[in-house]
N, CA, C and O atoms as CSV, one atom per row, in Angstrom:
chain,resi,resn,atom,element,x,y,z
A,1,UNK,N,N,-6.121,4.522,-25.641
A,1,UNK,CA,C,-5.865,4.139,-24.290
A,1,UNK,C,C,-5.518,2.598,-24.268
A,1,UNK,O,O,-6.194,1.796,-24.912
A,2,UNK,N,N,-4.525,2.250,-23.563
A,2,UNK,CA,C,-4.147,0.861,-23.535
A,2,UNK,C,C,-5.083,0.066,-22.657
A,2,UNK,O,O,-5.782,0.589,-21.789
A,3,UNK,N,N,-5.059,-1.297,-22.940
A,3,UNK,CA,C,-5.916,-2.165,-22.050
A,3,UNK,C,C,-5.691,-1.932,-20.521
A,3,UNK,O,O,-6.623,-1.820,-19.726
A,4,UNK,N,N,-4.429,-1.871,-20.197
A,4,UNK,CA,C,-4.152,-1.686,-18.797
A,4,UNK,C,C,-4.664,-0.393,-18.184
A,4,UNK,O,O,-5.018,-0.324,-17.007
A,5,UNK,N,N,-4.687,0.611,-19.016
A,5,UNK,CA,C,-5.160,1.927,-18.571
A,5,UNK,C,C,-6.686,1.910,-18.367
A,5,UNK,O,O,-7.178,2.330,-17.319
A,6,UNK,N,N,-7.401,1.442,-19.335
A,6,UNK,CA,C,-8.876,1.521,-19.202
A,6,UNK,C,C,-9.348,0.426,-18.188
A,6,UNK,O,O,-10.377,0.621,-17.541
A,7,UNK,N,N,-8.626,-0.711,-18.036
A,7,UNK,CA,C,-8.961,-1.807,-17.118
A,7,UNK,C,C,-8.916,-1.222,-15.701
A,7,UNK,O,O,-9.803,-1.527,-14.904
A,8,UNK,N,N,-7.934,-0.404,-15.358
A,8,UNK,CA,C,-7.776,0.193,-14.026
A,8,UNK,C,C,-8.996,1.047,-13.679
A,8,UNK,O,O,-9.552,0.969,-12.583
A,9,UNK,N,N,-9.394,1.877,-14.674
A,9,UNK,CA,C,-10.550,2.753,-14.416
A,9,UNK,C,C,-11.778,1.939,-14.286
A,9,UNK,O,O,-12.566,2.268,-13.399
A,10,UNK,N,N,-12.064,0.909,-15.051
A,10,UNK,CA,C,-13.209,0.058,-14.953
A,10,UNK,C,C,-13.163,-0.704,-13.626
A,10,UNK,O,O,-14.188,-0.811,-12.953
A,11,UNK,N,N,-12.037,-1.220,-13.245
A,11,UNK,CA,C,-11.993,-1.917,-11.937
A,11,UNK,C,C,-12.316,-1.003,-10.781
A,11,UNK,O,O,-12.927,-1.423,-9.798
A,12,UNK,N,N,-11.901,0.267,-10.900
A,12,UNK,CA,C,-12.299,1.270,-9.860
A,12,UNK,C,C,-13.769,1.494,-9.804
A,12,UNK,O,O,-14.341,1.577,-8.717
A,13,UNK,N,N,-14.411,1.597,-10.957
A,13,UNK,CA,C,-15.890,1.738,-11.030
A,13,UNK,C,C,-16.535,0.491,-10.508
A,13,UNK,O,O,-17.483,0.594,-9.728
A,14,UNK,N,N,-16.079,-0.698,-10.889
A,14,UNK,CA,C,-16.677,-1.947,-10.412
A,14,UNK,C,C,-16.563,-2.049,-8.828
A,14,UNK,O,O,-17.473,-2.525,-8.149
A,15,UNK,N,N,-15.445,-1.593,-8.325
A,15,UNK,CA,C,-15.258,-1.630,-6.853
A,15,UNK,C,C,-16.303,-0.807,-6.240
A,15,UNK,O,O,-16.869,-1.205,-5.221
A,16,UNK,N,N,-16.615,0.371,-6.815
A,16,UNK,CA,C,-17.640,1.294,-6.227
A,16,UNK,C,C,-19.058,0.807,-6.355
A,16,UNK,O,O,-19.950,1.308,-5.671
A,17,UNK,N,N,-19.279,-0.138,-7.196
A,17,UNK,CA,C,-20.736,-0.678,-7.396
A,17,UNK,C,C,-20.888,-2.041,-6.898
A,17,UNK,O,O,-21.993,-2.564,-7.042
A,18,UNK,N,N,-19.926,-2.716,-6.321
A,18,UNK,CA,C,-19.964,-4.059,-6.054
A,18,UNK,C,C,-21.038,-4.473,-4.985
A,18,UNK,O,O,-21.431,-5.636,-4.899
A,19,UNK,N,N,-21.462,-3.527,-4.226
A,19,UNK,CA,C,-22.481,-3.853,-3.195
A,19,UNK,C,C,-23.810,-3.287,-3.535
A,19,UNK,O,O,-24.721,-3.347,-2.709
A,20,UNK,N,N,-23.978,-2.738,-4.707
A,20,UNK,CA,C,-25.314,-2.269,-5.208
A,20,UNK,C,C,-25.991,-3.533,-5.754
A,20,UNK,O,O,-25.461,-4.191,-6.649
A,21,UNK,N,N,-27.146,-3.857,-5.216
A,21,UNK,CA,C,-27.881,-5.062,-5.659
A,21,UNK,C,C,-28.376,-4.941,-7.138
A,21,UNK,O,O,-28.469,-5.943,-7.848
A,22,UNK,N,N,-28.683,-3.719,-7.570
A,22,UNK,CA,C,-29.214,-3.479,-8.891
A,22,UNK,C,C,-28.501,-2.315,-9.481
A,22,UNK,O,O,-28.360,-1.295,-8.806
A,23,UNK,N,N,-28.041,-2.398,-10.697
A,23,UNK,CA,C,-27.306,-1.327,-11.394
A,23,UNK,C,C,-28.372,-0.497,-12.177
A,23,UNK,O,O,-28.497,-0.591,-13.398
A,24,UNK,N,N,-29.117,0.305,-11.409
A,24,UNK,CA,C,-30.193,1.099,-11.985
A,24,UNK,C,C,-29.698,2.552,-12.276
A,24,UNK,O,O,-28.519,2.869,-12.120
A,25,UNK,N,N,-30.611,3.371,-12.682
A,25,UNK,CA,C,-30.268,4.767,-13.062
A,25,UNK,C,C,-29.735,5.560,-11.855
A,25,UNK,O,O,-28.940,6.486,-12.018
A,26,UNK,N,N,-30.173,5.192,-10.662
A,26,UNK,CA,C,-29.616,5.879,-9.425
A,26,UNK,C,C,-28.098,5.621,-9.309
A,26,UNK,O,O,-27.326,6.528,-9.000
A,27,UNK,N,N,-27.710,4.422,-9.552
A,27,UNK,CA,C,-26.266,4.043,-9.457
A,27,UNK,C,C,-25.565,4.685,-10.611
A,27,UNK,O,O,-24.450,5.169,-10.413
A,28,UNK,N,N,-26.102,4.735,-11.780
A,28,UNK,CA,C,-25.442,5.437,-12.912
A,28,UNK,C,C,-25.189,6.930,-12.545
A,28,UNK,O,O,-24.105,7.471,-12.763
A,29,UNK,N,N,-26.239,7.557,-11.983
A,29,UNK,CA,C,-26.127,8.995,-11.662
A,29,UNK,C,C,-25.131,9.183,-10.558
A,29,UNK,O,O,-24.353,10.136,-10.596
A,30,UNK,N,N,-25.119,8.312,-9.571
A,30,UNK,CA,C,-24.144,8.391,-8.437
A,30,UNK,C,C,-22.674,8.299,-8.958
A,30,UNK,O,O,-21.814,9.108,-8.609
A,31,UNK,N,N,-22.445,7.286,-9.796
A,31,UNK,CA,C,-21.075,7.134,-10.342
A,31,UNK,C,C,-20.698,8.303,-11.227
A,31,UNK,O,O,-19.585,8.815,-11.112
A,32,UNK,N,N,-21.609,8.756,-12.130
A,32,UNK,CA,C,-21.325,9.894,-12.963
A,32,UNK,C,C,-21.018,11.124,-12.084
A,32,UNK,O,O,-20.058,11.844,-12.361
A,33,UNK,N,N,-21.821,11.377,-11.028
A,33,UNK,CA,C,-21.545,12.469,-10.155
A,33,UNK,C,C,-20.206,12.329,-9.470
A,33,UNK,O,O,-19.511,13.329,-9.286
A,34,UNK,N,N,-19.827,11.155,-9.094
A,34,UNK,CA,C,-18.512,10.905,-8.512
A,34,UNK,C,C,-17.330,11.110,-9.432
A,34,UNK,O,O,-16.270,11.593,-9.034
A,35,UNK,N,N,-17.557,10.717,-10.707
A,35,UNK,CA,C,-16.495,10.952,-11.710
A,35,UNK,C,C,-16.301,12.481,-11.918
A,35,UNK,O,O,-15.176,12.981,-11.936
A,36,UNK,N,N,-17.403,13.182,-12.071
A,36,UNK,CA,C,-17.324,14.677,-12.311
A,36,UNK,C,C,-16.816,15.293,-11.006
A,36,UNK,O,O,-16.066,16.267,-11.066
A,37,UNK,N,N,-17.187,14.775,-9.827
A,37,UNK,CA,C,-16.712,15.396,-8.598
A,37,UNK,C,C,-15.356,14.968,-8.139
A,37,UNK,O,O,-14.975,15.355,-7.034
A,38,UNK,N,N,-14.607,14.225,-8.858
A,38,UNK,CA,C,-13.261,13.850,-8.575
A,38,UNK,C,C,-13.148,12.616,-7.654
A,38,UNK,O,O,-12.051,12.374,-7.149
A,39,UNK,N,N,-14.186,11.834,-7.405
A,39,UNK,CA,C,-14.036,10.724,-6.525
A,39,UNK,C,C,-13.381,9.495,-7.167
A,39,UNK,O,O,-13.039,8.523,-6.494
A,40,UNK,N,N,-13.223,9.575,-8.464
A,40,UNK,CA,C,-12.547,8.472,-9.182
A,40,UNK,C,C,-11.357,9.039,-9.874
A,40,UNK,O,O,-11.369,10.209,-10.256
A,41,UNK,N,N,-10.299,8.235,-10.057
A,41,UNK,CA,C,-9.119,8.742,-10.800
A,41,UNK,C,C,-9.443,9.076,-12.177
A,41,UNK,O,O,-10.213,8.373,-12.831
A,42,UNK,N,N,-8.864,10.163,-12.665
A,42,UNK,CA,C,-9.096,10.668,-14.029
A,42,UNK,C,C,-10.286,11.566,-14.079
A,42,UNK,O,O,-11.192,11.415,-13.260
A,43,UNK,N,N,-10.334,12.503,-15.005
A,43,UNK,CA,C,-11.441,13.411,-15.156
A,43,UNK,C,C,-12.534,12.707,-16.008
A,43,UNK,O,O,-12.425,11.542,-16.391
A,44,UNK,N,N,-13.591,13.505,-16.271
A,44,UNK,CA,C,-14.746,12.956,-17.000
A,44,UNK,C,C,-14.323,12.419,-18.365
A,44,UNK,O,O,-14.765,11.335,-18.747
A,45,UNK,N,N,-13.461,13.156,-19.136
A,45,UNK,CA,C,-13.043,12.700,-20.434
A,45,UNK,C,C,-12.266,11.432,-20.406
A,45,UNK,O,O,-12.503,10.526,-21.205
A,46,UNK,N,N,-11.270,11.352,-19.426
A,46,UNK,CA,C,-10.525,10.072,-19.352
A,46,UNK,C,C,-11.361,8.936,-18.981
A,46,UNK,O,O,-11.167,7.845,-19.517
A,47,UNK,N,N,-12.321,9.110,-18.062
A,47,UNK,CA,C,-13.161,8.021,-17.637
A,47,UNK,C,C,-14.110,7.630,-18.774
A,47,UNK,O,O,-14.362,6.443,-18.978
A,48,UNK,N,N,-14.649,8.624,-19.529
A,48,UNK,CA,C,-15.493,8.309,-20.637
A,48,UNK,C,C,-14.710,7.533,-21.673
A,48,UNK,O,O,-15.295,6.608,-22.236
A,49,UNK,N,N,-13.461,7.799,-21.987
A,49,UNK,CA,C,-12.658,7.127,-22.876
A,49,UNK,C,C,-12.461,5.675,-22.361
A,49,UNK,O,O,-12.567,4.748,-23.163
A,50,UNK,N,N,-12.189,5.451,-21.106
A,50,UNK,CA,C,-12.023,4.204,-20.486
A,50,UNK,C,C,-13.271,3.327,-20.627
A,50,UNK,O,O,-13.186,2.155,-20.996
A,51,UNK,N,N,-14.417,3.915,-20.329
A,51,UNK,CA,C,-15.666,3.174,-20.436
A,51,UNK,C,C,-15.932,2.750,-21.890
A,51,UNK,O,O,-16.289,1.604,-22.164
A,52,UNK,N,N,-15.751,3.685,-22.788
A,52,UNK,CA,C,-15.999,3.333,-24.157
A,52,UNK,C,C,-14.994,2.274,-24.727
A,52,UNK,O,O,-15.383,1.456,-25.561
A,53,UNK,N,N,-13.731,2.289,-24.285
A,53,UNK,CA,C,-12.781,1.267,-24.676
A,53,UNK,C,C,-13.190,-0.042,-24.057
A,53,UNK,O,O,-13.063,-1.084,-24.700
A,54,UNK,N,N,-13.678,-0.034,-22.825
A,54,UNK,CA,C,-14.142,-1.320,-22.217
A,54,UNK,C,C,-15.310,-1.913,-22.980
A,54,UNK,O,O,-15.378,-3.123,-23.193
A,55,UNK,N,N,-16.250,-1.031,-23.398
A,55,UNK,CA,C,-17.449,-1.495,-24.083
A,55,UNK,C,C,-17.009,-2.112,-25.476
A,55,UNK,O,O,-17.677,-3.017,-25.976
A,56,UNK,N,N,-15.958,-1.648,-26.051
A,56,UNK,CA,C,-15.460,-2.158,-27.299
A,56,UNK,C,C,-14.706,-3.451,-27.156
A,56,UNK,O,O,-14.565,-4.188,-28.132
A,57,UNK,N,N,-14.209,-3.758,-25.953
A,57,UNK,CA,C,-13.440,-4.878,-25.672
A,57,UNK,C,C,-14.331,-6.204,-25.690
A,57,UNK,O,O,-15.403,-6.256,-25.086
A,58,UNK,N,N,-13.853,-7.188,-26.367
A,58,UNK,CA,C,-14.606,-8.473,-26.436
A,58,UNK,C,C,-14.485,-9.296,-25.109
A,58,UNK,O,O,-15.293,-10.180,-24.823
A,59,UNK,N,N,-13.473,-8.965,-24.355
A,59,UNK,CA,C,-13.154,-9.804,-23.139
A,59,UNK,C,C,-14.067,-9.444,-21.985
A,59,UNK,O,O,-14.840,-8.487,-22.023
A,60,UNK,N,N,-13.935,-10.264,-20.960
A,60,UNK,CA,C,-14.740,-10.098,-19.742
A,60,UNK,C,C,-14.256,-8.851,-19.019
A,60,UNK,O,O,-13.055,-8.600,-18.916
A,61,UNK,N,N,-15.171,-8.109,-18.541
A,61,UNK,CA,C,-14.926,-6.853,-17.763
A,61,UNK,C,C,-14.817,-7.122,-16.274
A,61,UNK,O,O,-14.203,-6.351,-15.537
A,62,UNK,N,N,-15.415,-8.214,-15.839
A,62,UNK,CA,C,-15.547,-8.511,-14.435
A,62,UNK,C,C,-14.548,-9.630,-14.028
A,62,UNK,O,O,-14.862,-10.450,-13.166
A,63,UNK,N,N,-13.364,-9.660,-14.642
A,63,UNK,CA,C,-12.474,-10.773,-14.435
A,63,UNK,C,C,-11.416,-10.497,-13.288
A,63,UNK,O,O,-10.792,-11.428,-12.778
A,64,UNK,N,N,-11.247,-9.220,-12.918
A,64,UNK,CA,C,-10.263,-8.892,-11.809
A,64,UNK,C,C,-11.049,-8.499,-10.575
A,64,UNK,O,O,-10.881,-9.071,-9.497
A,65,UNK,N,N,-11.916,-7.505,-10.757
A,65,UNK,CA,C,-12.672,-7.028,-9.642
A,65,UNK,C,C,-14.075,-7.670,-9.670
A,65,UNK,O,O,-15.029,-7.120,-10.221
A,66,UNK,N,N,-14.147,-8.812,-9.074
A,66,UNK,CA,C,-15.308,-9.642,-9.127
A,66,UNK,C,C,-16.488,-8.958,-8.387
A,66,UNK,O,O,-16.361,-8.512,-7.246
A,67,UNK,N,N,-17.640,-8.899,-9.091
A,67,UNK,CA,C,-18.884,-8.357,-8.457
A,67,UNK,C,C,-19.987,-9.382,-8.680
A,67,UNK,O,O,-19.813,-10.285,-9.498
A,68,UNK,N,N,-21.064,-9.283,-8.016
A,68,UNK,CA,C,-22.183,-10.189,-8.150
A,68,UNK,C,C,-22.973,-9.948,-9.490
A,68,UNK,O,O,-23.906,-10.689,-9.798
A,69,UNK,N,N,-22.599,-8.950,-10.234
A,69,UNK,CA,C,-23.337,-8.569,-11.446
A,69,UNK,C,C,-22.830,-9.388,-12.659
A,69,UNK,O,O,-21.643,-9.696,-12.770
A,70,UNK,N,N,-23.758,-9.722,-13.546
A,70,UNK,CA,C,-23.396,-10.361,-14.770
A,70,UNK,C,C,-22.637,-9.462,-15.707
A,70,UNK,O,O,-22.708,-8.239,-15.594
A,71,UNK,N,N,-21.896,-10.064,-16.650
A,71,UNK,CA,C,-21.226,-9.334,-17.650
A,71,UNK,C,C,-22.244,-8.460,-18.489
A,71,UNK,O,O,-21.941,-7.333,-18.878
A,72,UNK,N,N,-23.397,-9.013,-18.728
A,72,UNK,CA,C,-24.395,-8.238,-19.496
A,72,UNK,C,C,-24.886,-7.063,-18.755
A,72,UNK,O,O,-25.046,-5.976,-19.311
A,73,UNK,N,N,-25.145,-7.280,-17.418
A,73,UNK,CA,C,-25.553,-6.057,-16.598
A,73,UNK,C,C,-24.509,-4.990,-16.484
A,73,UNK,O,O,-24.809,-3.796,-16.481
A,74,UNK,N,N,-23.236,-5.445,-16.389
A,74,UNK,CA,C,-22.107,-4.524,-16.294
A,74,UNK,C,C,-22.007,-3.729,-17.603
A,74,UNK,O,O,-21.863,-2.507,-17.570
A,75,UNK,N,N,-22.079,-4.386,-18.711
A,75,UNK,CA,C,-22.000,-3.717,-19.997
A,75,UNK,C,C,-23.142,-2.727,-20.189
A,75,UNK,O,O,-22.980,-1.614,-20.689
A,76,UNK,N,N,-24.317,-3.209,-19.754
A,76,UNK,CA,C,-25.537,-2.297,-19.857
A,76,UNK,C,C,-25.260,-1.035,-18.971
A,76,UNK,O,O,-25.435,0.094,-19.429
A,77,UNK,N,N,-24.851,-1.240,-17.773
A,77,UNK,CA,C,-24.501,-0.171,-16.813
A,77,UNK,C,C,-23.433,0.808,-17.405
A,77,UNK,O,O,-23.591,2.028,-17.352
A,78,UNK,N,N,-22.395,0.245,-17.943
A,78,UNK,CA,C,-21.378,1.061,-18.580
A,78,UNK,C,C,-21.874,1.845,-19.772
A,78,UNK,O,O,-21.483,2.999,-19.942
A,79,UNK,N,N,-22.712,1.271,-20.595
A,79,UNK,CA,C,-23.381,2.039,-21.694
A,79,UNK,C,C,-24.202,3.171,-21.184
A,79,UNK,O,O,-24.189,4.234,-21.805
A,80,UNK,N,N,-24.919,3.031,-20.095
A,80,UNK,CA,C,-25.655,4.123,-19.528
A,80,UNK,C,C,-24.702,5.128,-18.906
A,80,UNK,O,O,-24.941,6.328,-19.033
A,81,UNK,N,N,-23.641,4.707,-18.243
A,81,UNK,CA,C,-22.654,5.591,-17.676
A,81,UNK,C,C,-21.963,6.396,-18.748
A,81,UNK,O,O,-21.698,7.583,-18.553
A,82,UNK,N,N,-21.668,5.789,-19.860
A,82,UNK,CA,C,-21.112,6.464,-20.977
A,82,UNK,C,C,-21.967,7.624,-21.435
A,82,UNK,O,O,-21.484,8.739,-21.628
A,83,UNK,N,N,-23.286,7.330,-21.611
A,83,UNK,CA,C,-24.248,8.379,-22.050
A,83,UNK,C,C,-24.327,9.464,-21.013
A,83,UNK,O,O,-24.356,10.642,-21.370
A,84,UNK,N,N,-24.365,9.107,-19.691
A,84,UNK,CA,C,-24.468,10.157,-18.681
A,84,UNK,C,C,-23.250,11.014,-18.620
A,84,UNK,O,O,-23.363,12.225,-18.426
A,85,UNK,N,N,-22.043,10.418,-18.785
A,85,UNK,CA,C,-20.789,11.247,-18.795
A,85,UNK,C,C,-20.736,12.083,-20.100
A,85,UNK,O,O,-20.282,13.225,-20.031
A,86,UNK,N,N,-21.162,11.600,-21.262
A,86,UNK,CA,C,-21.169,12.350,-22.426
A,86,UNK,C,C,-22.102,13.595,-22.329
A,86,UNK,O,O,-21.828,14.671,-22.860
A,87,UNK,N,N,-23.215,13.355,-21.614
A,87,UNK,CA,C,-24.199,14.422,-21.449
A,87,UNK,C,C,-23.692,15.568,-20.551
A,87,UNK,O,O,-24.222,16.679,-20.567
A,88,UNK,N,N,-22.697,15.269,-19.808
A,88,UNK,CA,C,-22.165,16.273,-18.818
A,88,UNK,C,C,-20.979,17.058,-19.417
A,88,UNK,O,O,-20.266,17.781,-18.721
A,89,UNK,N,N,-20.810,16.886,-20.699
A,89,UNK,CA,C,-19.699,17.647,-21.330
A,89,UNK,C,C,-19.879,19.135,-21.248
A,89,UNK,O,O,-19.032,19.887,-21.732
């Protein structure tokens, strides 16, 4: 997946969590349910690939869709989201 492709998916996820004060397991479950339920572009596998590509990226993930969350908390959230999506295979 190219940078542009995964970045769009990640920005969509960040848009959906920008007003959550804490990126806890409830938010992970909500986003995973939304991905599986078709509320985000791409299916579970495409989103899982995008999340995993983002986690491998050394660059900032919060550079386009700015949220109040730190880079570390976003990466932690995406790691949990990756596990949640993988478990729904």
